[in-house]
Coordinates of N, CA and C in Angstrom, one line a residue:
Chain A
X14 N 8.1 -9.3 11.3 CA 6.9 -8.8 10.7 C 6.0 -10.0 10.4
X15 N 5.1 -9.6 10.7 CA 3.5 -10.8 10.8 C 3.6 -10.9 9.5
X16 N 3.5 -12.4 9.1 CA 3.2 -12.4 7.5 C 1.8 -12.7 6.9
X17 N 1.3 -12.5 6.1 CA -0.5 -12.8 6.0 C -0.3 -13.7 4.4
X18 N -1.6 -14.4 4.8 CA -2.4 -15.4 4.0 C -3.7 -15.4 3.4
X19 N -3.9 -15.0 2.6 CA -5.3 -15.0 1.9 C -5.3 -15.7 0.4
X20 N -6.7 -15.7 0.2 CA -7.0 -16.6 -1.0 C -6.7 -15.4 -2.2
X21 N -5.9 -16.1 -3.1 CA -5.8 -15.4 -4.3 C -6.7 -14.8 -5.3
X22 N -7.8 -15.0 -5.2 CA -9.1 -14.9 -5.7 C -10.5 -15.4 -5.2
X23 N -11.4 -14.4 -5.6 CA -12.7 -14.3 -5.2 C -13.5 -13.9 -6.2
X24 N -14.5 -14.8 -6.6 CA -15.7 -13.9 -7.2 C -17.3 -14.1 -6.6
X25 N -18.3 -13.0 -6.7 CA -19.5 -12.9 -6.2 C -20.3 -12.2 -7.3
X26 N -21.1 -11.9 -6.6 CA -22.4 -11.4 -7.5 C -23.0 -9.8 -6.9
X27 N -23.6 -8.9 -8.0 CA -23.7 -7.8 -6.9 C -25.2 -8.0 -6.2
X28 N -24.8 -7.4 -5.2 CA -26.0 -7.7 -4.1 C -25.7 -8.7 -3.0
X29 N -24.3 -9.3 -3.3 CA -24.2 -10.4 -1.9 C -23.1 -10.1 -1.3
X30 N -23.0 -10.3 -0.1 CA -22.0 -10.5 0.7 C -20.7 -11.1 0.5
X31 N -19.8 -10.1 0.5 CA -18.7 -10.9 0.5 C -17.5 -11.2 1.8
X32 N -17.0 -12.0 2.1 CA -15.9 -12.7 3.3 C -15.0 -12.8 2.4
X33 N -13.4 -11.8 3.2 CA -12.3 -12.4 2.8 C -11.3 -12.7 3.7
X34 N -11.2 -13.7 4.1 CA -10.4 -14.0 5.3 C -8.9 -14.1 5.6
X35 N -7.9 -13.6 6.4 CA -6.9 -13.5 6.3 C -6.3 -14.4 7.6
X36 N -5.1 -14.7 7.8 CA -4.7 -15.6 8.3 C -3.2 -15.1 8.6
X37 N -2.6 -14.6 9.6 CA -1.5 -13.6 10.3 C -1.3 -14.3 11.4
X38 N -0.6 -15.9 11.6 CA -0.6 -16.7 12.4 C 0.9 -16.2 14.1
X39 N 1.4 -15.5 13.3 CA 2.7 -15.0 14.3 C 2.6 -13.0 14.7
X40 N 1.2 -12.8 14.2 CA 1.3 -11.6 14.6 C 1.1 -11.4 16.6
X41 N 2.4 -10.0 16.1 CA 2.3 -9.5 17.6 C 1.4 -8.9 18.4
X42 N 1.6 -8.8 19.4 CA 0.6 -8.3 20.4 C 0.5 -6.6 20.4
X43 N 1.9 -6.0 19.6 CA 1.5 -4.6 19.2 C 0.8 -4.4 17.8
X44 N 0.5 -5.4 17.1 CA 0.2 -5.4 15.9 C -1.5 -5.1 15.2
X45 N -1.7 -4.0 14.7 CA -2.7 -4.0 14.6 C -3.1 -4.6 12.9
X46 N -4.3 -4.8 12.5 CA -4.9 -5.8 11.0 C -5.6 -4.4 10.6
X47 N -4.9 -4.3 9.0 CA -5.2 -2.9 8.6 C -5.6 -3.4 6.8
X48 N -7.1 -3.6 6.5 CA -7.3 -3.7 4.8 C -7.4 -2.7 3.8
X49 N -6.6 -2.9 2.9 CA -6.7 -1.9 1.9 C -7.4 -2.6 0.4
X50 N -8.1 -1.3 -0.3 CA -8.2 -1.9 -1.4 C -7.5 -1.3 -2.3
X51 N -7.5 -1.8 -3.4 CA -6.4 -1.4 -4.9 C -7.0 -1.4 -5.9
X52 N -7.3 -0.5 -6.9 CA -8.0 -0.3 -8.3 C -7.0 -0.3 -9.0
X53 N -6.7 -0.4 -10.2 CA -5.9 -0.5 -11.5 C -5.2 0.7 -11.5
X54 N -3.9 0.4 -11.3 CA -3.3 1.9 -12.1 C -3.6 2.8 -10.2
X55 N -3.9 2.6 -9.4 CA -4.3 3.6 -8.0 C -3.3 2.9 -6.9
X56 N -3.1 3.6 -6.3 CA -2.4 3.2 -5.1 C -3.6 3.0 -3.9
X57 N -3.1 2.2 -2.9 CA -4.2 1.5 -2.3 C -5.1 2.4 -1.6
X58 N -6.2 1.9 -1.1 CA -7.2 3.3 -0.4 C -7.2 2.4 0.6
X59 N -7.2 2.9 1.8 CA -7.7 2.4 3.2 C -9.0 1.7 3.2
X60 N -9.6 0.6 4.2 CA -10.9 0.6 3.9 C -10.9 0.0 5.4
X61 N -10.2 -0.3 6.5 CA -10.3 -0.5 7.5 C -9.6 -1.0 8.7
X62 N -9.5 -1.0 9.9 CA -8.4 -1.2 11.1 C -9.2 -1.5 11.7
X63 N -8.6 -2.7 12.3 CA -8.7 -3.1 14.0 C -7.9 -3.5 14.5
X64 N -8.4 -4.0 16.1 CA -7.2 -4.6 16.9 C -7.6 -6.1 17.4
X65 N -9.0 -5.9 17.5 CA -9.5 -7.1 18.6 C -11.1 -7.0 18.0
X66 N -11.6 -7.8 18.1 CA -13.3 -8.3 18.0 C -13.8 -7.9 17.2
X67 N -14.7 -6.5 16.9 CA -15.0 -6.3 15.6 C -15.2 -5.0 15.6
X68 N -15.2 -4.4 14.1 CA -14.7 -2.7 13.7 C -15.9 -3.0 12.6
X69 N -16.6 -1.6 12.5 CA -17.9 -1.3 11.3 C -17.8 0.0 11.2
X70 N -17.6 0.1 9.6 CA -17.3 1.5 9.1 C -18.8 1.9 8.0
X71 N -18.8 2.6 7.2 CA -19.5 2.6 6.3 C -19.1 2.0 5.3
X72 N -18.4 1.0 4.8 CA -18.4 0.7 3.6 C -17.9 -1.1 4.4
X73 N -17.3 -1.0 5.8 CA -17.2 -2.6 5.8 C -17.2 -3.3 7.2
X74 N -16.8 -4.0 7.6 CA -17.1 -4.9 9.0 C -15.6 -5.5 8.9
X75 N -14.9 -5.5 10.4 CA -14.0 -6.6 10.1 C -14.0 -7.1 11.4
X76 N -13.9 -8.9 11.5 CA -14.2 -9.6 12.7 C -12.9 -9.9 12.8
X77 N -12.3 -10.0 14.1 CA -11.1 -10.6 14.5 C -11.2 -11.5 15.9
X78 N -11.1 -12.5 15.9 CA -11.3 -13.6 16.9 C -10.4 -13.6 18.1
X79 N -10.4 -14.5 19.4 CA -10.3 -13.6 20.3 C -8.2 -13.8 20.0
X80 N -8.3 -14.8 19.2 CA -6.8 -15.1 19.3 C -5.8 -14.2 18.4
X81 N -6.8 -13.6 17.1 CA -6.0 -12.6 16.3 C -5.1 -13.3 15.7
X82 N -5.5 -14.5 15.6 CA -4.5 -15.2 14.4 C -5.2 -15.3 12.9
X83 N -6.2 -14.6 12.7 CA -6.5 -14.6 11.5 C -7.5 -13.3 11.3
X84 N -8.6 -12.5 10.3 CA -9.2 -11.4 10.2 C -10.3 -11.4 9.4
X85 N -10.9 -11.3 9.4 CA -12.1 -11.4 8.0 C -12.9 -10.5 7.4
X86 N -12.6 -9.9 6.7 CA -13.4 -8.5 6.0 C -14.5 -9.1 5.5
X87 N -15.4 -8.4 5.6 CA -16.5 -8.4 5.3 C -17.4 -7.0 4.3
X88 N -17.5 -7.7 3.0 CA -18.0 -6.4 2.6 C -19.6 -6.7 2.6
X89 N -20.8 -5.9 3.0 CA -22.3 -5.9 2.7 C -22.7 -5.8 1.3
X90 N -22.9 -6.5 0.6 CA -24.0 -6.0 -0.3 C -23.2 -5.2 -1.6
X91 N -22.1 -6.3 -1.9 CA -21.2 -5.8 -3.3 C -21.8 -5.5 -4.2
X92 N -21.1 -4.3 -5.2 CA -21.4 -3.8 -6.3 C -20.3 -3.8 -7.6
X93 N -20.6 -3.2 -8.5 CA -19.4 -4.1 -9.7 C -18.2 -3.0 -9.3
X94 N -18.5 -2.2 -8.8 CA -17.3 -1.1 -8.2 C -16.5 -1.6 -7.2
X95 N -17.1 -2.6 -6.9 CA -16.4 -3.6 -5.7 C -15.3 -4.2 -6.4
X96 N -14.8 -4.5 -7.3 CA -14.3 -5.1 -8.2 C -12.6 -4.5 -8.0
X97 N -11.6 -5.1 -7.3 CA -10.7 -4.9 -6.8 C -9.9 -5.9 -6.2
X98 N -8.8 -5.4 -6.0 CA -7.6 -6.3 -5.0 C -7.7 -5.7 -3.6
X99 N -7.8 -6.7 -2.6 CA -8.0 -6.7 -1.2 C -6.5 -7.1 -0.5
X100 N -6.3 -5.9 -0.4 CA -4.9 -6.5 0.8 C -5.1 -6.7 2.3
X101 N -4.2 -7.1 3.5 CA -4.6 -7.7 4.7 C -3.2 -7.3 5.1
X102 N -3.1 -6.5 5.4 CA -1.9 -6.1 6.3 C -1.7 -6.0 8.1
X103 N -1.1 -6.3 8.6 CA -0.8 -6.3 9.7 C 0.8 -5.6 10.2
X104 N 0.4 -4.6 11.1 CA 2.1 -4.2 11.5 C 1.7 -3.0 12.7
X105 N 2.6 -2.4 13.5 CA 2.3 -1.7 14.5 C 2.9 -0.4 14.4
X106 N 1.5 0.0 13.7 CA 1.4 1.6 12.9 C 1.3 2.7 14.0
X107 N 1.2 2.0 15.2 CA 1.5 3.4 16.3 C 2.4 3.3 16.6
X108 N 3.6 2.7 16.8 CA 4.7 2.6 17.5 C 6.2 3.3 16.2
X109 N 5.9 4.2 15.8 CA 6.8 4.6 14.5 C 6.3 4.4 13.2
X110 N 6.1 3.6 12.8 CA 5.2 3.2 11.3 C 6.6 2.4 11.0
X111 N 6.8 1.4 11.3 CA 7.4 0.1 11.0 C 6.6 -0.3 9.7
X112 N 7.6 -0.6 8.9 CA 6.9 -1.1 7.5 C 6.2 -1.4 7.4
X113 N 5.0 -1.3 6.6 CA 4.1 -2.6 6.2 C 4.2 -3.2 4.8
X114 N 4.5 -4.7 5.1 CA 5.1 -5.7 3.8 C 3.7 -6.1 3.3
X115 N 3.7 -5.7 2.0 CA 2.4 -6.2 1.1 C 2.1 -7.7 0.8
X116 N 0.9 -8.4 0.9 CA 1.0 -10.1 0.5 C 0.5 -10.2 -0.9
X117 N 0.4 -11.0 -1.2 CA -0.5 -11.4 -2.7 C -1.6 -10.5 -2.7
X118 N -2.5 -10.4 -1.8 CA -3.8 -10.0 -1.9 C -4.9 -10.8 -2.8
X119 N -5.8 -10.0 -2.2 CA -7.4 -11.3 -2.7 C -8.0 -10.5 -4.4
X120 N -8.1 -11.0 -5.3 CA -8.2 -10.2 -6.2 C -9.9 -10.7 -6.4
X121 N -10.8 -9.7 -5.9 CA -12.2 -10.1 -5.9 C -13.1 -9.4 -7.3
X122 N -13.5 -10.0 -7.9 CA -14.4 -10.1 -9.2 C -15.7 -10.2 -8.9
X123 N -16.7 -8.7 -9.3 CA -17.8 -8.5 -8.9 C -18.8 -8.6 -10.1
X124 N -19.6 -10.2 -10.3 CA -20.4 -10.2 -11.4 C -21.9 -9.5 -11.3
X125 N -22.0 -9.3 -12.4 CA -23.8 -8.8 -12.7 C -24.5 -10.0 -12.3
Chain B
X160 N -9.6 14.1 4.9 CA -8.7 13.5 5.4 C -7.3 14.1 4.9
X161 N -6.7 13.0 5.7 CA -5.3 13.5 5.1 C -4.9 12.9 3.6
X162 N -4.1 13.7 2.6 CA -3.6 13.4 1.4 C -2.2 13.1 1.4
X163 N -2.1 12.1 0.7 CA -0.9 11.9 -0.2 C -0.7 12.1 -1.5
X164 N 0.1 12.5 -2.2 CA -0.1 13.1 -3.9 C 1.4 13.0 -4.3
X165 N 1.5 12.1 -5.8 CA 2.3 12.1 -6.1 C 2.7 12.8 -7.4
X166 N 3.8 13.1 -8.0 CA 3.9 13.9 -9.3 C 5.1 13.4 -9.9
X167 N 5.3 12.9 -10.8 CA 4.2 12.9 -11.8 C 3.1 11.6 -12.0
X168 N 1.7 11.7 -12.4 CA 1.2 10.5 -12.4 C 1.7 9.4 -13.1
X169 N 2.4 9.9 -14.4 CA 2.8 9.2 -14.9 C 3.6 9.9 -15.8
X170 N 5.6 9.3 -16.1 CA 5.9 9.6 -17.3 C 6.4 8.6 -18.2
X171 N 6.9 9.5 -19.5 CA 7.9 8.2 -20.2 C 9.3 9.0 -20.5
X172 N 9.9 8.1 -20.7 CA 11.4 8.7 -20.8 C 12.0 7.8 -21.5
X173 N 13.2 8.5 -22.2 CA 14.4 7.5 -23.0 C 15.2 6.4 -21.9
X174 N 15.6 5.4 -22.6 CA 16.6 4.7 -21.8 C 18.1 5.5 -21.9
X175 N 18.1 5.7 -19.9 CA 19.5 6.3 -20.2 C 19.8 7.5 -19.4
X176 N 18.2 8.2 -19.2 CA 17.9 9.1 -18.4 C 17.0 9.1 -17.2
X177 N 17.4 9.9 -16.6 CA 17.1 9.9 -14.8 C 15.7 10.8 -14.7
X178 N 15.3 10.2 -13.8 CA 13.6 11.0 -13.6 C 13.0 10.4 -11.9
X179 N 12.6 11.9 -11.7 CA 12.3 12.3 -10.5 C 10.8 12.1 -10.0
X180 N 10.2 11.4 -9.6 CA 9.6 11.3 -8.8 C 9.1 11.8 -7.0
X181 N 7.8 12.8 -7.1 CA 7.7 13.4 -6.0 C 6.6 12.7 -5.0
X182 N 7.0 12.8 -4.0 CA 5.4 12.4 -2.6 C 5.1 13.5 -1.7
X183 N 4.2 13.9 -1.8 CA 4.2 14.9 -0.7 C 2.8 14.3 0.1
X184 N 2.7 15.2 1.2 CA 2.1 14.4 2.4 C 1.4 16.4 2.6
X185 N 0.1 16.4 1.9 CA -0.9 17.9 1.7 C -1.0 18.4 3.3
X186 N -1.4 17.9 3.9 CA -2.1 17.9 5.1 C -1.9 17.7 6.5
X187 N -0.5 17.2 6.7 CA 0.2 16.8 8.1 C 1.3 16.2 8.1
X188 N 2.5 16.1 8.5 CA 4.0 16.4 8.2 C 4.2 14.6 8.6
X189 N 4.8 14.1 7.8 CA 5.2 13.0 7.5 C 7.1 12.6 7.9
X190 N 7.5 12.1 9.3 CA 8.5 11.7 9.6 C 9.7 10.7 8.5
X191 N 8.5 10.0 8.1 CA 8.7 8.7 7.3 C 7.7 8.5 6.3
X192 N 8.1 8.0 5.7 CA 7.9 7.7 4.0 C 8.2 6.3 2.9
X193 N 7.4 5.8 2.7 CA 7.6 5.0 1.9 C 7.6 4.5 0.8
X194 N 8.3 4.1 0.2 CA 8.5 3.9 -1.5 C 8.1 2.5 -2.1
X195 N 7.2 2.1 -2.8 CA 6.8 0.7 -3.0 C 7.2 0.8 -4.8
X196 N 7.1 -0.5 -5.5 CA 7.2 -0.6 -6.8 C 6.2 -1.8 -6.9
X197 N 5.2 -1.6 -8.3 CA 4.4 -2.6 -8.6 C 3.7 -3.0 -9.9
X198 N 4.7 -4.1 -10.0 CA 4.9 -4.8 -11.7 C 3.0 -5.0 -12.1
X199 N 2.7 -5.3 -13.1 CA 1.3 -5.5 -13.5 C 1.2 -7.3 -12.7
X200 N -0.2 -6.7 -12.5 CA -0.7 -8.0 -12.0 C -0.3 -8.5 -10.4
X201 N 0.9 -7.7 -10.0 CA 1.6 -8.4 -8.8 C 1.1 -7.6 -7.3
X202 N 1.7 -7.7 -6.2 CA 1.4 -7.0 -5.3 C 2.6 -6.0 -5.6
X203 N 2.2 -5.1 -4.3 CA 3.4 -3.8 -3.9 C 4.5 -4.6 -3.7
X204 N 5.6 -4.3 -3.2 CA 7.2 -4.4 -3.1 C 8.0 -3.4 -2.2
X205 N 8.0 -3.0 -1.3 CA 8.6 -2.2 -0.5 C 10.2 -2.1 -1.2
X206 N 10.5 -1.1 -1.5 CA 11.7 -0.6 -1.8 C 12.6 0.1 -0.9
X207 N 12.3 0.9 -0.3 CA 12.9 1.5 0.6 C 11.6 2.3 1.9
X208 N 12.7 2.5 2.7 CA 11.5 3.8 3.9 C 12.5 5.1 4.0
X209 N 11.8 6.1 3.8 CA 12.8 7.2 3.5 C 12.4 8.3 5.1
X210 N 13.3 8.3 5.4 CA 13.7 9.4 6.8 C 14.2 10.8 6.7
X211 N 13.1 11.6 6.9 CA 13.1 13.3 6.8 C 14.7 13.6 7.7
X212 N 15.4 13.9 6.8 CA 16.6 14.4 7.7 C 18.1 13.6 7.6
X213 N 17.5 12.3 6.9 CA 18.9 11.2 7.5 C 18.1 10.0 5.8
X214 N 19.5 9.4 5.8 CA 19.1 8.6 4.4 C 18.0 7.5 4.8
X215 N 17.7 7.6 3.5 CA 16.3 6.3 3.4 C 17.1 4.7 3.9
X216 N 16.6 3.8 4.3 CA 17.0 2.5 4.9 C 16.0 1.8 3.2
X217 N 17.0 1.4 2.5 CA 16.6 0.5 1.6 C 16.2 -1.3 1.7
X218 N 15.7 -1.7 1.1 CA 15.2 -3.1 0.9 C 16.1 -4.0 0.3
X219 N 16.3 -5.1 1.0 CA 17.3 -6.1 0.3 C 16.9 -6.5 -1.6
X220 N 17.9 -6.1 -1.9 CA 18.4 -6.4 -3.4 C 17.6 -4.9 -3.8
X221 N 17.5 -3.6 -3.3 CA 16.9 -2.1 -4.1 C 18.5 -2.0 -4.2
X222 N 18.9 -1.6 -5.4 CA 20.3 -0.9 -5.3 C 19.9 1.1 -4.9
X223 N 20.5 1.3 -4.2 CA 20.3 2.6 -3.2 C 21.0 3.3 -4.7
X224 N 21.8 3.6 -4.8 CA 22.8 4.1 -6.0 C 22.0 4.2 -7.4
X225 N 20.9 3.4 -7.6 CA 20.0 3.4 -8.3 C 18.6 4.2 -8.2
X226 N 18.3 4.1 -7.4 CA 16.7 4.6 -6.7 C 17.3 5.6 -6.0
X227 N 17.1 6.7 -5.9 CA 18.0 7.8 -4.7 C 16.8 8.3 -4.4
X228 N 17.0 8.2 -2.9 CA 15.6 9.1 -2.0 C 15.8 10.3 -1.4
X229 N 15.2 11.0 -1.7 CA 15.6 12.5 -0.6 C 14.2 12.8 0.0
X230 N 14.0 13.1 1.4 CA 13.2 13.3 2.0 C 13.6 14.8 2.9
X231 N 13.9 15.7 2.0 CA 14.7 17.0 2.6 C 13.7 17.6 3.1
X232 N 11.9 17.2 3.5 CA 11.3 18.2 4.6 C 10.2 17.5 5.1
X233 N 9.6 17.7 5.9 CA 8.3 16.9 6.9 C 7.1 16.7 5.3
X234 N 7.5 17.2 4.7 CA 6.1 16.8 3.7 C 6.5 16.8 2.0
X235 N 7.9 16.2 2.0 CA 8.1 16.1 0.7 C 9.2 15.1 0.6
X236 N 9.1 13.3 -0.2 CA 10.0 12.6 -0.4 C 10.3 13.0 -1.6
X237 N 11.6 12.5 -2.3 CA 11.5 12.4 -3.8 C 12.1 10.9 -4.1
X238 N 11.8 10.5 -5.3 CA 12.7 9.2 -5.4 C 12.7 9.4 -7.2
X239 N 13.9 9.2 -7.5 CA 15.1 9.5 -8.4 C 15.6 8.1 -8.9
X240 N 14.9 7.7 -10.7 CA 15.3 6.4 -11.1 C 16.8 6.8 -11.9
X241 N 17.8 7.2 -11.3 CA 18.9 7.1 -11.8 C 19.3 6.2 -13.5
X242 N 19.4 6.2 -14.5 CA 19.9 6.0 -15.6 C 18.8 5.1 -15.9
X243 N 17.9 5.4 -16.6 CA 16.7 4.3 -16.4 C 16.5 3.5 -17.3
X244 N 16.3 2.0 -17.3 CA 16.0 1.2 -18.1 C 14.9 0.7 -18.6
X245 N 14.6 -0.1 -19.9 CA 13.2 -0.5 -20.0 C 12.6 -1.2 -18.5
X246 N 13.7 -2.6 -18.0 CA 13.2 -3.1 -16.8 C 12.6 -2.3 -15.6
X247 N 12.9 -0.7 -15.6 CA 12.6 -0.2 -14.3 C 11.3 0.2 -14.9
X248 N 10.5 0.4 -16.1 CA 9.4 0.3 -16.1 C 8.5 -0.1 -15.3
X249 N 7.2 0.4 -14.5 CA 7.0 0.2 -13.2 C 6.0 1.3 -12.7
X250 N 5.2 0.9 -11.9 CA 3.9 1.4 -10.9 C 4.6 2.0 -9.8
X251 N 5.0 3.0 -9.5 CA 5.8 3.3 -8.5 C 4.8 4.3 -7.3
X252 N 5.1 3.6 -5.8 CA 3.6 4.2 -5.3 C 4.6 5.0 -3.6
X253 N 4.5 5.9 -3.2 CA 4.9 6.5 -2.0 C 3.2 6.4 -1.0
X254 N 3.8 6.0 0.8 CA 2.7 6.2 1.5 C 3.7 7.0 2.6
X255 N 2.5 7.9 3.3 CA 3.2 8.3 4.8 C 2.3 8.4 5.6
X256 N 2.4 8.2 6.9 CA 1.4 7.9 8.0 C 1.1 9.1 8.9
X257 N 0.2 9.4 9.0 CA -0.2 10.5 9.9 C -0.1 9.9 11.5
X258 N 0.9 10.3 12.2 CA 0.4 9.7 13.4 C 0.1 9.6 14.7
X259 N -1.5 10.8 14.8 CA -2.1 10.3 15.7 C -3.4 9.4 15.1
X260 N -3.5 9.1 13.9 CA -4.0 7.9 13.6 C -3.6 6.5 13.3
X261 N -2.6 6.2 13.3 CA -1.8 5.3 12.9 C -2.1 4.6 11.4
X262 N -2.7 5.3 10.4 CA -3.0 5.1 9.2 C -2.4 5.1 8.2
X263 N -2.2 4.5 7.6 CA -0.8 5.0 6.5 C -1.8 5.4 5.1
X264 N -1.5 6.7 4.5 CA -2.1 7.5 3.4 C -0.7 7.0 2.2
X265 N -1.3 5.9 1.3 CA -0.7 6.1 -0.1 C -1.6 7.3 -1.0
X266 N -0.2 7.2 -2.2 CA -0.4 8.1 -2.9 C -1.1 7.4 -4.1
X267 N -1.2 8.3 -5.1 CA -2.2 8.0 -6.3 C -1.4 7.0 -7.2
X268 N 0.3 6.9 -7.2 CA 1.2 6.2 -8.0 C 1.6 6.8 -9.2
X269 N 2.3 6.7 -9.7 CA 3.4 7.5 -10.4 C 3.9 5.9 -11.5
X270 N 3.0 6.0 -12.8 CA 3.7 5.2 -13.7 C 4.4 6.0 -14.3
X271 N 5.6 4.7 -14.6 CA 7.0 5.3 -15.2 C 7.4 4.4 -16.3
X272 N 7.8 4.9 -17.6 CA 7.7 3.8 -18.6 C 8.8 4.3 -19.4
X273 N 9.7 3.6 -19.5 CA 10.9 3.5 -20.2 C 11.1 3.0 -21.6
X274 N 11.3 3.9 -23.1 CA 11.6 3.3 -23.9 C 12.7 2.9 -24.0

């Protein structure tokens, strides 16, 4: 199992951009990069997948380089609702649903 | 989309007594299932992955004998804190994956608090 690396914390402002970059240096070639977010007391909500180059949903962007040894979420134009733990998971959710092992995650802090 | 929903959101219970925890999967039949546990402040914890038909495959150091899983149909796990302690006190979260998305749907979590 691909193991991931991200920064323990993050804070911004609302209205700016935020990057959270993850780092999945032994992930497989079946392996797809899947972020969740987490509110207090919630179990995680999806917020985005890919596999290769770049994925844009309505609420986020995620770039992946051509080597896929690392991932970078991108949120537009945060709000204090933004205010959450960012996980970075990686595993190959089409081939059976082989676990996915949770990391620290990025605990991002959205100021006025 | 698809749901996951757990019950109960939350309880409390004496030390000593056993409590049931449900996952069900609303909207599309779930082979597999998974059981996470999540102290304050920390990440998730994979506890076990529970298999519709056949026993859950637990996580190194989950005592199985402790945590009991039943996943007796395509859209319903249970997990069962056998004799419960203050320590099992705990955020307890089930996900199951729909898959022709390859998405995995957690549930809402199920605190459990032990006097």
């Amino acid at each position: 199992l691909a193991k991931t690396t991200q920064p323990i914390s993050m804070d911004s402002y609302e209205g700016q951009e935020v990057n959270i970059t993850c780092s999945h240096n032994n992930i497989a070639t079946n392996d797809y990069i899947t972020w969740y977010q987490q509110f207090p007391s919630q179990g995680p909500r999806f917020i985005i997948q890919g596999y290769k180059t770049k994925v844009t949903n309505e609420v986020a962007s995620l770039f992946i380089p051509a080597d896929r040894k690392s991932s970078t979420l991108s949120l537009p134009r945060v709000s204090l609702s933004d205010t959450a733990v960012y996980y970075c998971l990686v595993g190959d959710l089409l081939g059976g649903y082989n676990k996915l092992i949770f990391g620290a995650g990025t605990r991002l802090a959205v100021h006025p | 989309g698809a749901v996951v929903s757990q019950h109960p959101s939350w309880v409390i219970c004496k030390s000593g007594t056993s409590v049931k925890i449900e996952c069900r999967s609303l909207d599309f039949q779930a082979t597999t299932m998974f059981w996470y546990r999540q102290f304050p402040k920390q990440s998730l914890m994979l506890m076990a992955t529970s298999n519709e038909g056949s026993k859950a495959t637990y996580e190194q150091g989950v005592e199985k004998d402790k945590f009991l899983i039943n996943h007796a149909s395509l859209t319903l796990s249970t997990l069962t804190v056998t004799s419960a302690h203050p320590e099992d006190s705990s955020f307890y979260i089930c996900s199951a994956g729909g898959r022709s998305t390859g998405e995995l749907f957690f549930g809402e979590g199920s605190r459990l608090t032990v006097l």
